[in-house]
Tab-separated table of N, CA and C in Angstrom:
chain	number	residue	atom	x	y	z
A	889	MET	N	9.974	-41.741	-26.033
A	889	MET	CA	8.976	-40.980	-25.326
A	889	MET	C	9.547	-39.617	-24.919
A	890	LEU	N	10.798	-39.599	-24.466
A	890	LEU	CA	11.445	-38.356	-24.067
A	890	LEU	C	11.536	-37.394	-25.241
A	891	LYS	N	11.812	-37.934	-26.411
A	891	LYS	CA	11.886	-37.122	-27.619
A	891	LYS	C	10.536	-36.462	-27.910
A	892	GLY	N	9.467	-37.208	-27.752
A	892	GLY	CA	8.113	-36.700	-28.002
A	892	GLY	C	7.753	-35.577	-27.046
A	893	CYS	N	8.154	-35.699	-25.798
A	893	CYS	CA	7.876	-34.644	-24.804
A	893	CYS	C	8.632	-33.371	-25.142
A	894	SER	N	9.877	-33.538	-25.601
A	894	SER	CA	10.664	-32.342	-25.912
A	894	SER	C	10.120	-31.622	-27.131
A	895	VAL	N	9.532	-32.359	-28.052
A	895	VAL	CA	8.940	-31.738	-29.237
A	895	VAL	C	7.754	-30.864	-28.832
A	896	ILE	N	7.009	-31.286	-27.838
A	896	ILE	CA	5.852	-30.524	-27.367
A	896	ILE	C	6.286	-29.416	-26.404
A	897	ALA	N	7.213	-29.713	-25.517
A	897	ALA	CA	7.599	-28.767	-24.472
A	897	ALA	C	8.400	-27.579	-24.998
A	898	LEU	N	9.274	-27.804	-25.966
A	898	LEU	CA	10.126	-26.730	-26.463
A	898	LEU	C	9.322	-25.557	-27.030
A	899	PRO	N	8.350	-25.784	-27.906
A	899	PRO	CA	7.577	-24.637	-28.410
A	899	PRO	C	6.805	-23.917	-27.305
A	900	LEU	N	6.299	-24.666	-26.338
A	900	LEU	CA	5.578	-24.036	-25.231
A	900	LEU	C	6.502	-23.148	-24.410
A	901	LEU	N	7.687	-23.646	-24.125
A	901	LEU	CA	8.644	-22.856	-23.358
A	901	LEU	C	9.066	-21.610	-24.123
A	902	LEU	N	9.337	-21.767	-25.406
A	902	LEU	CA	9.747	-20.616	-26.207
A	902	LEU	C	8.627	-19.586	-26.317
A	903	SER	N	7.393	-20.043	-26.459
A	903	SER	CA	6.294	-19.088	-26.559
A	903	SER	C	6.074	-18.386	-25.220
A	904	ALA	N	6.264	-19.082	-24.121
A	904	ALA	CA	6.113	-18.453	-22.807
A	904	ALA	C	7.175	-17.391	-22.593
A	905	CYS	N	8.385	-17.638	-23.056
A	905	CYS	CA	9.455	-16.653	-22.922
A	905	CYS	C	9.169	-15.408	-23.748
A	906	SER	N	8.515	-15.584	-24.870
A	906	SER	CA	8.272	-14.441	-25.748
A	906	SER	C	7.112	-13.570	-25.268
A	907	TRP	N	6.272	-14.041	-24.386
A	907	TRP	CA	5.129	-13.250	-23.922
A	907	TRP	C	5.582	-11.939	-23.298
A	908	SER	N	6.688	-11.953	-22.588
A	908	SER	CA	7.132	-10.720	-21.928
A	908	SER	C	7.495	-9.645	-22.959
A	909	TRP	N	7.869	-10.066	-24.168
A	909	TRP	CA	8.206	-9.085	-25.203
A	909	TRP	C	6.977	-8.337	-25.691
A	910	PHE	N	5.810	-8.944	-25.534
A	910	PHE	CA	4.580	-8.316	-26.007
A	910	PHE	C	3.827	-7.601	-24.902
A	911	GLY	N	4.444	-7.383	-23.753
A	911	GLY	CA	3.809	-6.628	-22.678
A	911	GLY	C	2.847	-7.445	-21.842
A	912	LEU	N	2.891	-8.756	-21.945
A	912	LEU	CA	1.997	-9.593	-21.167
A	912	LEU	C	2.601	-9.988	-19.834
A	913	ASN	N	3.804	-9.593	-19.595
A	913	ASN	CA	4.468	-9.887	-18.341
A	913	ASN	C	3.757	-9.152	-17.212
A	914	SER	N	3.407	-9.843	-16.139
A	914	SER	CA	2.646	-9.233	-15.051
A	914	SER	C	3.449	-8.191	-14.282
A	915	SER	N	4.769	-8.203	-14.386
A	915	SER	CA	5.564	-7.233	-13.635
A	915	SER	C	5.600	-5.871	-14.300
A	916	SER	N	5.225	-5.817	-15.586
A	916	SER	CA	5.208	-4.517	-16.243
A	916	SER	C	3.836	-3.897	-16.081
A	917	SER	N	3.803	-2.596	-15.898
A	917	SER	CA	2.516	-1.928	-15.754
A	917	SER	C	2.480	-0.728	-16.678
A	918	PRO	N	1.312	-0.434	-17.228
A	918	PRO	CA	1.239	0.665	-18.175
A	918	PRO	C	1.506	2.019	-17.538
A	919	ARG	N	1.216	2.181	-16.256
A	919	ARG	CA	1.418	3.484	-15.659
A	919	ARG	C	2.852	3.707	-15.173
A	920	ALA	N	3.711	2.685	-15.289
A	920	ALA	CA	5.101	2.853	-14.868
A	920	ALA	C	5.827	3.834	-15.776
A	921	ALA	N	5.354	3.974	-17.001
A	921	ALA	CA	6.029	4.859	-17.948
A	921	ALA	C	5.787	6.329	-17.623
A	922	ALA	N	4.608	6.658	-17.128
A	922	ALA	CA	4.276	8.052	-16.861
A	922	ALA	C	4.068	8.255	-15.366
A	923	ALA	N	5.084	8.726	-14.693
A	923	ALA	CA	4.980	8.975	-13.258
A	923	ALA	C	4.148	10.230	-13.032
A	924	PRO	N	3.205	10.166	-12.086
A	924	PRO	CA	2.385	11.344	-11.841
A	924	PRO	C	3.210	12.471	-11.234
A	925	ALA	N	2.850	13.674	-11.582
A	925	ALA	CA	3.551	14.828	-11.036
A	925	ALA	C	2.707	15.410	-9.918
A	926	GLY	N	3.349	15.945	-8.938
A	926	GLY	CA	2.652	16.577	-7.831
A	926	GLY	C	3.629	16.818	-6.705
A	927	SER	N	3.241	17.730	-5.832
A	927	SER	CA	4.096	17.986	-4.682
A	927	SER	C	3.241	18.237	-3.458
A	928	LEU	N	3.738	17.770	-2.352
A	928	LEU	CA	3.066	17.868	-1.072
A	928	LEU	C	4.060	17.486	0.008
A	929	SER	N	3.619	17.514	1.223
A	929	SER	CA	4.428	16.959	2.302
A	929	SER	C	3.566	15.948	3.040
A	930	VAL	N	4.215	15.023	3.693
A	930	VAL	CA	3.510	13.998	4.447
A	930	VAL	C	3.613	14.373	5.919
A	931	ALA	N	2.460	14.439	6.569
A	931	ALA	CA	2.396	14.829	7.985
A	931	ALA	C	3.185	13.855	8.849
A	932	PRO	N	3.557	14.279	10.047
A	932	PRO	CA	4.241	13.363	10.971
A	932	PRO	C	3.323	12.194	11.350
A	933	ALA	N	3.916	11.148	11.876
A	933	ALA	CA	3.167	9.930	12.217
A	933	ALA	C	2.016	10.203	13.182
A	934	ARG	N	2.141	11.186	14.034
A	934	ARG	CA	1.057	11.471	14.988
A	934	ARG	C	-0.221	11.911	14.269
A	935	GLU	N	-0.087	12.322	13.000
A	935	GLU	CA	-1.244	12.721	12.189
A	935	GLU	C	-1.815	11.545	11.387
A	936	PHE	N	-1.322	10.349	11.644
A	936	PHE	CA	-1.846	9.133	11.038
A	936	PHE	C	-2.467	8.294	12.157
A	937	ALA	N	-3.687	8.630	12.519
A	937	ALA	CA	-4.365	7.975	13.644
A	937	ALA	C	-4.611	6.500	13.334
A	938	TYR	N	-4.274	5.655	14.288
A	938	TYR	CA	-4.521	4.213	14.163
A	938	TYR	C	-5.769	3.902	14.974
A	939	MET	N	-6.910	3.888	14.314
A	939	MET	CA	-8.204	3.790	14.964
A	939	MET	C	-8.388	2.532	15.824
A	940	PRO	N	-7.958	1.340	15.396
A	940	PRO	CA	-8.121	0.176	16.275
A	940	PRO	C	-7.438	0.362	17.633
A	941	ALA	N	-6.316	1.076	17.679
A	941	ALA	CA	-5.640	1.338	18.963
A	941	ALA	C	-6.387	2.407	19.750
A	942	LEU	N	-6.859	3.449	19.059
A	942	LEU	CA	-7.601	4.506	19.751
A	942	LEU	C	-8.925	3.992	20.303
A	943	ASP	N	-9.519	3.001	19.631
A	943	ASP	CA	-10.763	2.395	20.105
A	943	ASP	C	-10.518	1.391	21.221
A	944	GLY	N	-9.265	1.071	21.501
A	944	GLY	CA	-8.929	0.139	22.572
A	944	GLY	C	-8.966	-1.324	22.174
A	945	ARG	N	-9.103	-1.628	20.889
A	945	ARG	CA	-9.149	-3.032	20.456
A	945	ARG	C	-7.780	-3.682	20.470
A	946	VAL	N	-6.738	-2.914	20.156
A	946	VAL	CA	-5.374	-3.439	20.111
A	946	VAL	C	-4.425	-2.374	20.655
A	947	SER	N	-3.212	-2.773	20.937
A	947	SER	CA	-2.199	-1.807	21.346
A	947	SER	C	-1.688	-1.086	20.101
A	948	PRO	N	-1.042	0.080	20.253
A	948	PRO	CA	-0.583	0.858	19.099
A	948	PRO	C	0.426	0.157	18.195
A	949	ASN	N	1.073	-0.894	18.676
A	949	ASN	CA	2.065	-1.596	17.868
A	949	ASN	C	1.582	-2.965	17.395
A	950	ARG	N	0.276	-3.162	17.391
A	950	ARG	CA	-0.282	-4.478	17.064
A	950	ARG	C	-1.282	-4.377	15.909
A	951	ILE	N	-1.139	-5.280	14.950
A	951	ILE	CA	-2.092	-5.413	13.849
A	951	ILE	C	-2.993	-6.595	14.168
A	952	GLU	N	-4.298	-6.386	14.023
A	952	GLU	CA	-5.252	-7.450	14.334
A	952	GLU	C	-5.001	-8.663	13.445
A	953	ASN	N	-5.117	-9.835	14.057
A	953	ASN	CA	-4.873	-11.085	13.366
A	953	ASN	C	-5.929	-12.082	13.805
A	954	THR	N	-6.517	-12.801	12.851
A	954	THR	CA	-7.561	-13.754	13.186
A	954	THR	C	-7.014	-15.057	13.759
A	955	ALA	N	-5.779	-15.385	13.467
A	955	ALA	CA	-5.227	-16.672	13.880
A	955	ALA	C	-4.581	-16.635	15.257
A	956	MET	N	-4.155	-15.468	15.684
A	956	MET	CA	-3.550	-15.350	17.005
A	956	MET	C	-3.892	-13.966	17.547
A	957	THR	N	-3.288	-13.544	18.606
A	957	THR	CA	-3.666	-12.271	19.220
A	957	THR	C	-3.297	-11.058	18.398
A	958	GLY	N	-2.328	-11.159	17.532
A	958	GLY	CA	-1.970	-10.023	16.694
A	958	GLY	C	-0.549	-10.101	16.202
A	959	VAL	N	-0.260	-9.261	15.236
A	959	VAL	CA	1.096	-9.120	14.722
A	959	VAL	C	1.703	-7.936	15.474
A	960	VAL	N	2.750	-8.184	16.213
A	960	VAL	CA	3.360	-7.154	17.044
A	960	VAL	C	4.578	-6.580	16.333
A	961	LEU	N	4.599	-5.247	16.201
A	961	LEU	CA	5.707	-4.543	15.558
A	961	LEU	C	6.616	-3.926	16.617
A	962	LYS	N	7.841	-3.619	16.232
A	962	LYS	CA	8.773	-2.947	17.142
A	962	LYS	C	8.365	-1.502	17.371
A	963	SER	N	7.772	-0.884	16.335
A	963	SER	CA	7.306	0.505	16.454
A	963	SER	C	5.787	0.506	16.351
A	964	GLU	N	5.205	1.685	16.478
A	964	GLU	CA	3.759	1.789	16.357
A	964	GLU	C	3.338	1.588	14.903
A	965	VAL	N	2.146	1.080	14.704
A	965	VAL	CA	1.619	0.834	13.367
A	965	VAL	C	1.572	2.137	12.577
A	966	ARG	N	1.155	3.223	13.215
A	966	ARG	CA	1.058	4.506	12.504
A	966	ARG	C	2.417	4.963	11.983
A	967	ASP	N	3.491	4.687	12.717
A	967	ASP	CA	4.836	5.042	12.259
A	967	ASP	C	5.212	4.247	11.013
A	968	ALA	N	4.945	2.948	11.046
A	968	ALA	CA	5.279	2.087	9.905
A	968	ALA	C	4.468	2.482	8.671
A	969	VAL	N	3.182	2.754	8.869
A	969	VAL	CA	2.328	3.120	7.736
A	969	VAL	C	2.742	4.473	7.172
A	970	ARG	N	2.991	5.445	8.015
A	970	ARG	CA	3.376	6.787	7.558
A	970	ARG	C	4.660	6.727	6.731
A	971	GLU	N	5.668	6.011	7.222
A	971	GLU	CA	6.932	5.896	6.498
A	971	GLU	C	6.743	5.195	5.168
A	972	SER	N	5.927	4.167	5.163
A	972	SER	CA	5.677	3.432	3.934
A	972	SER	C	4.921	4.293	2.920
A	973	VAL	N	3.936	5.062	3.379
A	973	VAL	CA	3.201	5.973	2.494
A	973	VAL	C	4.175	6.976	1.869
A	974	ALA	N	5.009	7.596	2.689
A	974	ALA	CA	5.969	8.588	2.184
A	974	ALA	C	6.924	7.955	1.170
A	975	ASN	N	7.450	6.789	1.478
A	975	ASN	CA	8.384	6.120	0.566
A	975	ASN	C	7.734	5.794	-0.772
A	976	HIS	N	6.510	5.281	-0.729
A	976	HIS	CA	5.848	4.890	-1.975
A	976	HIS	C	5.418	6.101	-2.796
A	977	LEU	N	5.058	7.202	-2.144
A	977	LEU	CA	4.756	8.427	-2.889
A	977	LEU	C	6.001	8.938	-3.603
A	978	LYS	N	7.137	8.868	-2.914
A	978	LYS	CA	8.398	9.313	-3.513
A	978	LYS	C	8.750	8.449	-4.722
A	979	VAL	N	8.591	7.142	-4.586
A	979	VAL	CA	8.876	6.229	-5.692
A	979	VAL	C	7.922	6.497	-6.867
A	980	ALA	N	6.692	6.887	-6.560
A	980	ALA	CA	5.702	7.170	-7.604
A	980	ALA	C	5.964	8.490	-8.317
A	981	GLY	N	6.944	9.259	-7.834
A	981	GLY	CA	7.320	10.480	-8.529
A	981	GLY	C	6.843	11.771	-7.897
A	982	PHE	N	6.299	11.711	-6.695
A	982	PHE	CA	5.838	12.926	-6.026
A	982	PHE	C	6.991	13.595	-5.283
A	983	HIS	N	6.954	14.917	-5.261
A	983	HIS	CA	7.924	15.697	-4.502
A	983	HIS	C	7.340	15.911	-3.112
A	984	LEU	N	8.099	15.538	-2.084
A	984	LEU	CA	7.571	15.577	-0.720
A	984	LEU	C	8.126	16.739	0.091
A	985	ASP	N	8.536	17.810	-0.586
A	985	ASP	CA	9.117	18.939	0.123
A	985	ASP	C	8.246	20.194	0.064
A	986	ASP	N	7.023	20.061	-0.408
A	986	ASP	CA	6.120	21.200	-0.536
A	986	ASP	C	5.234	21.280	0.703
A	987	LYS	N	5.415	22.291	1.499
A	987	LYS	CA	4.680	22.433	2.763
A	987	LYS	C	3.291	23.048	2.577
A	988	ARG	N	2.930	23.417	1.334
A	988	ARG	CA	1.620	24.052	1.108
A	988	ARG	C	0.463	23.062	1.204
A	989	LYS	N	0.681	21.818	0.779
A	989	LYS	CA	-0.333	20.760	0.866
A	989	LYS	C	0.231	19.646	1.737
A	990	VAL	N	-0.554	19.216	2.717
A	990	VAL	CA	-0.080	18.223	3.671
A	990	VAL	C	-1.014	17.014	3.645
A	991	LEU	N	-0.421	15.844	3.471
A	991	LEU	CA	-1.175	14.590	3.484
A	991	LEU	C	-1.127	13.985	4.879
A	992	SER	N	-2.275	13.694	5.412
A	992	SER	CA	-2.371	12.962	6.673
A	992	SER	C	-3.308	11.787	6.438
A	993	GLY	N	-3.531	10.989	7.450
A	993	GLY	CA	-4.389	9.832	7.243
A	993	GLY	C	-4.957	9.284	8.527
A	994	ARG	N	-5.904	8.400	8.334
A	994	ARG	CA	-6.504	7.694	9.469
A	994	ARG	C	-6.574	6.220	9.064
A	995	ILE	N	-5.880	5.395	9.817
A	995	ILE	CA	-5.857	3.963	9.549
A	995	ILE	C	-7.100	3.391	10.223
A	996	GLU	N	-8.135	3.162	9.432
A	996	GLU	CA	-9.405	2.719	9.986
A	996	GLU	C	-9.415	1.226	10.290
A	997	LYS	N	-8.689	0.467	9.487
A	997	LYS	CA	-8.588	-0.976	9.714
A	997	LYS	C	-7.279	-1.459	9.122
A	998	PHE	N	-6.578	-2.263	9.880
A	998	PHE	CA	-5.397	-2.948	9.366
A	998	PHE	C	-5.411	-4.316	10.026
A	999	SER	N	-5.625	-5.340	9.234
A	999	SER	CA	-5.738	-6.674	9.807
A	999	SER	C	-5.161	-7.710	8.861
A	1000	VAL	N	-4.934	-8.885	9.424
A	1000	VAL	CA	-4.477	-10.018	8.630
A	1000	VAL	C	-5.299	-11.234	9.051
A	1001	ASP	N	-5.780	-11.957	8.068
A	1001	ASP	CA	-6.506	-13.198	8.298
A	1001	ASP	C	-5.600	-14.313	7.792
A	1002	ASP	N	-4.915	-14.963	8.720
A	1002	ASP	CA	-3.997	-16.026	8.294
A	1002	ASP	C	-4.362	-17.372	8.894
A	1003	VAL	N	-5.678	-17.592	9.074
A	1003	VAL	CA	-6.128	-18.905	9.523
A	1003	VAL	C	-5.782	-19.944	8.468
A	1004	ARG	N	-5.989	-19.578	7.198
A	1004	ARG	CA	-5.643	-20.442	6.080
A	1004	ARG	C	-4.548	-19.771	5.259
A	1005	SER	N	-3.982	-20.551	4.354
A	1005	SER	CA	-2.980	-19.987	3.463
A	1005	SER	C	-3.626	-19.779	2.107
A	1006	PRO	N	-3.397	-18.711	1.408
A	1006	PRO	CA	-2.548	-17.579	1.761
A	1006	PRO	C	-3.235	-16.657	2.762
A	1007	ALA	N	-2.439	-15.871	3.442
A	1007	ALA	CA	-2.960	-14.893	4.398
A	1007	ALA	C	-3.566	-13.732	3.623
A	1008	LEU	N	-4.609	-13.132	4.170
A	1008	LEU	CA	-5.258	-11.996	3.534
A	1008	LEU	C	-5.061	-10.764	4.413
A	1009	TRP	N	-4.305	-9.799	3.896
A	1009	TRP	CA	-4.058	-8.541	4.592
A	1009	TRP	C	-5.070	-7.512	4.091
A	1010	THR	N	-5.666	-6.759	5.007
A	1010	THR	CA	-6.650	-5.736	4.658
A	1010	THR	C	-6.231	-4.414	5.287
A	1011	LEU	N	-6.225	-3.371	4.474
A	1011	LEU	CA	-5.940	-2.018	4.953
A	1011	LEU	C	-7.035	-1.090	4.452
A	1012	GLN	N	-7.700	-0.445	5.402
A	1012	GLN	CA	-8.673	0.590	5.060
A	1012	GLN	C	-8.104	1.894	5.604
A	1013	MET	N	-7.807	2.801	4.676
A	1013	MET	CA	-7.082	4.022	5.017
A	1013	MET	C	-7.840	5.241	4.516
A	1014	ARG	N	-8.014	6.196	5.391
A	1014	ARG	CA	-8.610	7.482	5.013
A	1014	ARG	C	-7.472	8.453	4.782
A	1015	TYR	N	-7.385	9.010	3.564
A	1015	TYR	CA	-6.360	9.986	3.219
A	1015	TYR	C	-6.985	11.370	3.200
A	1016	VAL	N	-6.279	12.348	3.742
A	1016	VAL	CA	-6.765	13.729	3.770
A	1016	VAL	C	-5.621	14.648	3.344
A	1017	VAL	N	-5.901	15.510	2.357
A	1017	VAL	CA	-4.940	16.532	1.934
A	1017	VAL	C	-5.484	17.865	2.410
A	1018	THR	N	-4.648	18.593	3.154
A	1018	THR	CA	-5.043	19.869	3.734
A	1018	THR	C	-4.170	20.980	3.177
A	1019	ASP	N	-4.783	22.112	2.895
A	1019	ASP	CA	-4.043	23.317	2.515
A	1019	ASP	C	-3.459	23.873	3.810
A	1020	ALA	N	-2.150	23.947	3.910
A	1020	ALA	CA	-1.488	24.335	5.154
A	1020	ALA	C	-1.774	25.774	5.557
A	1021	SER	N	-1.971	26.680	4.603
A	1021	SER	CA	-2.184	28.084	4.955
A	1021	SER	C	-3.602	28.350	5.456
A	1022	THR	N	-4.594	27.652	4.895
A	1022	THR	CA	-5.983	27.894	5.296
A	1022	THR	C	-6.527	26.817	6.229
A	1023	HIS	N	-5.809	25.713	6.358
A	1023	HIS	CA	-6.235	24.550	7.145
A	1023	HIS	C	-7.529	23.941	6.611
A	1024	GLN	N	-7.820	24.192	5.333
A	1024	GLN	CA	-8.995	23.638	4.676
A	1024	GLN	C	-8.637	22.281	4.058
A	1025	VAL	N	-9.559	21.340	4.166
A	1025	VAL	CA	-9.387	20.047	3.521
A	1025	VAL	C	-9.674	20.237	2.034
A	1026	VAL	N	-8.696	19.906	1.193
A	1026	VAL	CA	-8.863	20.048	-0.250
A	1026	VAL	C	-9.136	18.708	-0.937
A	1027	PHE	N	-8.906	17.611	-0.213
A	1027	PHE	CA	-9.179	16.285	-0.765
A	1027	PHE	C	-9.283	15.298	0.384
A	1028	SER	N	-10.219	14.376	0.251
A	1028	SER	CA	-10.385	13.331	1.250
A	1028	SER	C	-10.980	12.103	0.577
A	1029	THR	N	-10.445	10.949	0.887
A	1029	THR	CA	-10.953	9.698	0.326
A	1029	THR	C	-10.568	8.540	1.233
A	1030	THR	N	-11.307	7.466	1.111
A	1030	THR	CA	-10.966	6.234	1.816
A	1030	THR	C	-10.647	5.168	0.784
A	1031	LYS	N	-9.520	4.521	0.958
A	1031	LYS	CA	-9.097	3.443	0.064
A	1031	LYS	C	-8.997	2.159	0.885
A	1032	THR	N	-9.649	1.114	0.401
A	1032	THR	CA	-9.579	-0.192	1.044
A	1032	THR	C	-8.917	-1.154	0.071
A	1033	VAL	N	-7.861	-1.802	0.525
A	1033	VAL	CA	-7.157	-2.775	-0.305
A	1033	VAL	C	-7.034	-4.084	0.449
A	1034	LYS	N	-7.017	-5.158	-0.313
A	1034	LYS	CA	-6.809	-6.493	0.233
A	1034	LYS	C	-5.690	-7.133	-0.563
A	1035	ARG	N	-4.833	-7.824	0.142
A	1035	ARG	CA	-3.675	-8.422	-0.508
A	1035	ARG	C	-3.417	-9.802	0.065
A	1036	LYS	N	-3.237	-10.764	-0.817
A	1036	LYS	CA	-2.893	-12.112	-0.382
A	1036	LYS	C	-1.379	-12.234	-0.334
A	1037	SER	N	-0.898	-12.912	0.682
A	1037	SER	CA	0.537	-13.168	0.785
A	1037	SER	C	0.737	-14.544	1.404
A	1038	PRO	N	1.906	-15.120	1.211
A	1038	PRO	CA	2.166	-16.410	1.840
A	1038	PRO	C	1.966	-16.305	3.355
A	1039	LYS	N	1.459	-17.361	3.933
A	1039	LYS	CA	1.139	-17.350	5.361
A	1039	LYS	C	2.367	-17.055	6.223
A	1040	PHE	N	3.505	-17.579	5.860
A	1040	PHE	CA	4.706	-17.399	6.677
A	1040	PHE	C	5.672	-16.433	6.000
A	1041	THR	N	5.201	-15.248	5.695
A	1041	THR	CA	6.035	-14.225	5.086
A	1041	THR	C	6.483	-13.243	6.167
A	1042	SER	N	7.417	-12.412	5.823
A	1042	SER	CA	7.871	-11.369	6.733
A	1042	SER	C	6.745	-10.352	6.921
A	1043	ASN	N	6.446	-10.013	8.166
A	1043	ASN	CA	5.414	-9.010	8.437
A	1043	ASN	C	5.793	-7.670	7.827
A	1044	THR	N	7.052	-7.315	7.874
A	1044	THR	CA	7.509	-6.047	7.315
A	1044	THR	C	7.229	-5.980	5.824
A	1045	ILE	N	7.524	-7.043	5.117
A	1045	ILE	CA	7.285	-7.087	3.676
A	1045	ILE	C	5.786	-7.033	3.392
A	1046	ALA	N	4.995	-7.788	4.141
A	1046	ALA	CA	3.545	-7.805	3.935
A	1046	ALA	C	2.940	-6.425	4.192
A	1047	ILE	N	3.412	-5.735	5.222
A	1047	ILE	CA	2.915	-4.390	5.526
A	1047	ILE	C	3.290	-3.434	4.399
A	1048	GLU	N	4.548	-3.461	3.982
A	1048	GLU	CA	5.015	-2.596	2.883
A	1048	GLU	C	4.203	-2.824	1.617
A	1049	ASP	N	4.002	-4.077	1.266
A	1049	ASP	CA	3.273	-4.399	0.043
A	1049	ASP	C	1.811	-3.980	0.120
A	1050	THR	N	1.205	-4.113	1.293
A	1050	THR	CA	-0.197	-3.730	1.467
A	1050	THR	C	-0.344	-2.217	1.407
A	1051	VAL	N	0.546	-1.482	2.057
A	1051	VAL	CA	0.504	-0.020	1.994
A	1051	VAL	C	0.770	0.451	0.569
A	1052	LYS	N	1.666	-0.215	-0.139
A	1052	LYS	CA	1.944	0.147	-1.527
A	1052	LYS	C	0.676	0.057	-2.371
A	1053	LEU	N	-0.104	-0.995	-2.189
A	1053	LEU	CA	-1.369	-1.118	-2.925
A	1053	LEU	C	-2.299	0.051	-2.624
A	1054	SER	N	-2.333	0.462	-1.370
A	1054	SER	CA	-3.182	1.585	-0.979
A	1054	SER	C	-2.700	2.884	-1.609
A	1055	VAL	N	-1.401	3.113	-1.596
A	1055	VAL	CA	-0.836	4.319	-2.221
A	1055	VAL	C	-1.057	4.282	-3.734
A	1056	ASP	N	-0.919	3.112	-4.340
A	1056	ASP	CA	-1.194	2.990	-5.777
A	1056	ASP	C	-2.631	3.398	-6.089
A	1057	ALA	N	-3.566	2.974	-5.252
A	1057	ALA	CA	-4.972	3.360	-5.450
A	1057	ALA	C	-5.135	4.864	-5.273
A	1058	LEU	N	-4.420	5.445	-4.318
A	1058	LEU	CA	-4.500	6.885	-4.075
A	1058	LEU	C	-3.978	7.682	-5.266
A	1059	VAL	N	-2.823	7.313	-5.794
A	1059	VAL	CA	-2.219	8.101	-6.875
A	1059	VAL	C	-2.954	7.922	-8.198
A	1060	GLN	N	-3.816	6.943	-8.288
A	1060	GLN	CA	-4.641	6.771	-9.485
A	1060	GLN	C	-5.942	7.567	-9.379
A	1061	ASP	N	-6.173	8.186	-8.239
A	1061	ASP	CA	-7.384	8.972	-8.020
A	1061	ASP	C	-7.183	10.371	-8.610
A	1062	ALA	N	-7.991	10.729	-9.596
A	1062	ALA	CA	-7.859	12.037	-10.268
A	1062	ALA	C	-8.029	13.193	-9.290
A	1063	GLY	N	-8.873	13.032	-8.289
A	1063	GLY	CA	-9.078	14.079	-7.291
A	1063	GLY	C	-7.818	14.347	-6.485
A	1064	PHE	N	-7.084	13.301	-6.160
A	1064	PHE	CA	-5.828	13.461	-5.431
A	1064	PHE	C	-4.800	14.187	-6.287
A	1065	ILE	N	-4.677	13.769	-7.539
A	1065	ILE	CA	-3.711	14.393	-8.446
A	1065	ILE	C	-4.034	15.877	-8.601
A	1066	LYS	N	-5.303	16.199	-8.753
A	1066	LYS	CA	-5.716	17.601	-8.887
A	1066	LYS	C	-5.394	18.393	-7.606
A	1067	ALA	N	-5.585	17.770	-6.454
A	1067	ALA	CA	-5.356	18.457	-5.180
A	1067	ALA	C	-3.882	18.787	-4.927
A	1068	VAL	N	-2.976	17.973	-5.451
A	1068	VAL	CA	-1.550	18.179	-5.177
A	1068	VAL	C	-0.817	18.849	-6.325
A	1069	ASN	N	-1.515	19.281	-7.328
A	1069	ASN	CA	-0.916	20.012	-8.456
A	1069	ASN	C	-1.300	21.477	-8.405
């Protein structure tokens, strides 16, 4: 019986290993080959308004959570989001030393629903690119992303991964690319 299982299992295992050679591996992405070009600067954290805190629903260092009172961070949510946005833009190939165009944002919603597993993280972010010399808004959009993660994961990792999804959506927006070029 063991021999019969190995006859069936071996070809399946070998074919599964070969899928990554044909680009079917989920970790590879078609846009990884061509990094977008653009330059801008990212505004300080004070320019990333955390609306749930400004509305009085939560404290500035708390992410809304359906299962308990909230996810409490050591720093303010706007600081964590701003740093994560800047880091992911840099990884995506943007130059962050150009003071002519400035990216700021408004965190309209950041929550986690972890009543059940997996937890569902939601980030609704308004991005605004401003021409620094004229103070005119040259681009504005809202990106909403949802991400599932294990219920008992690191909050830092979950926040980073959720912001990364939002930045990925931003850099795929042709209007954003045009605004920063």
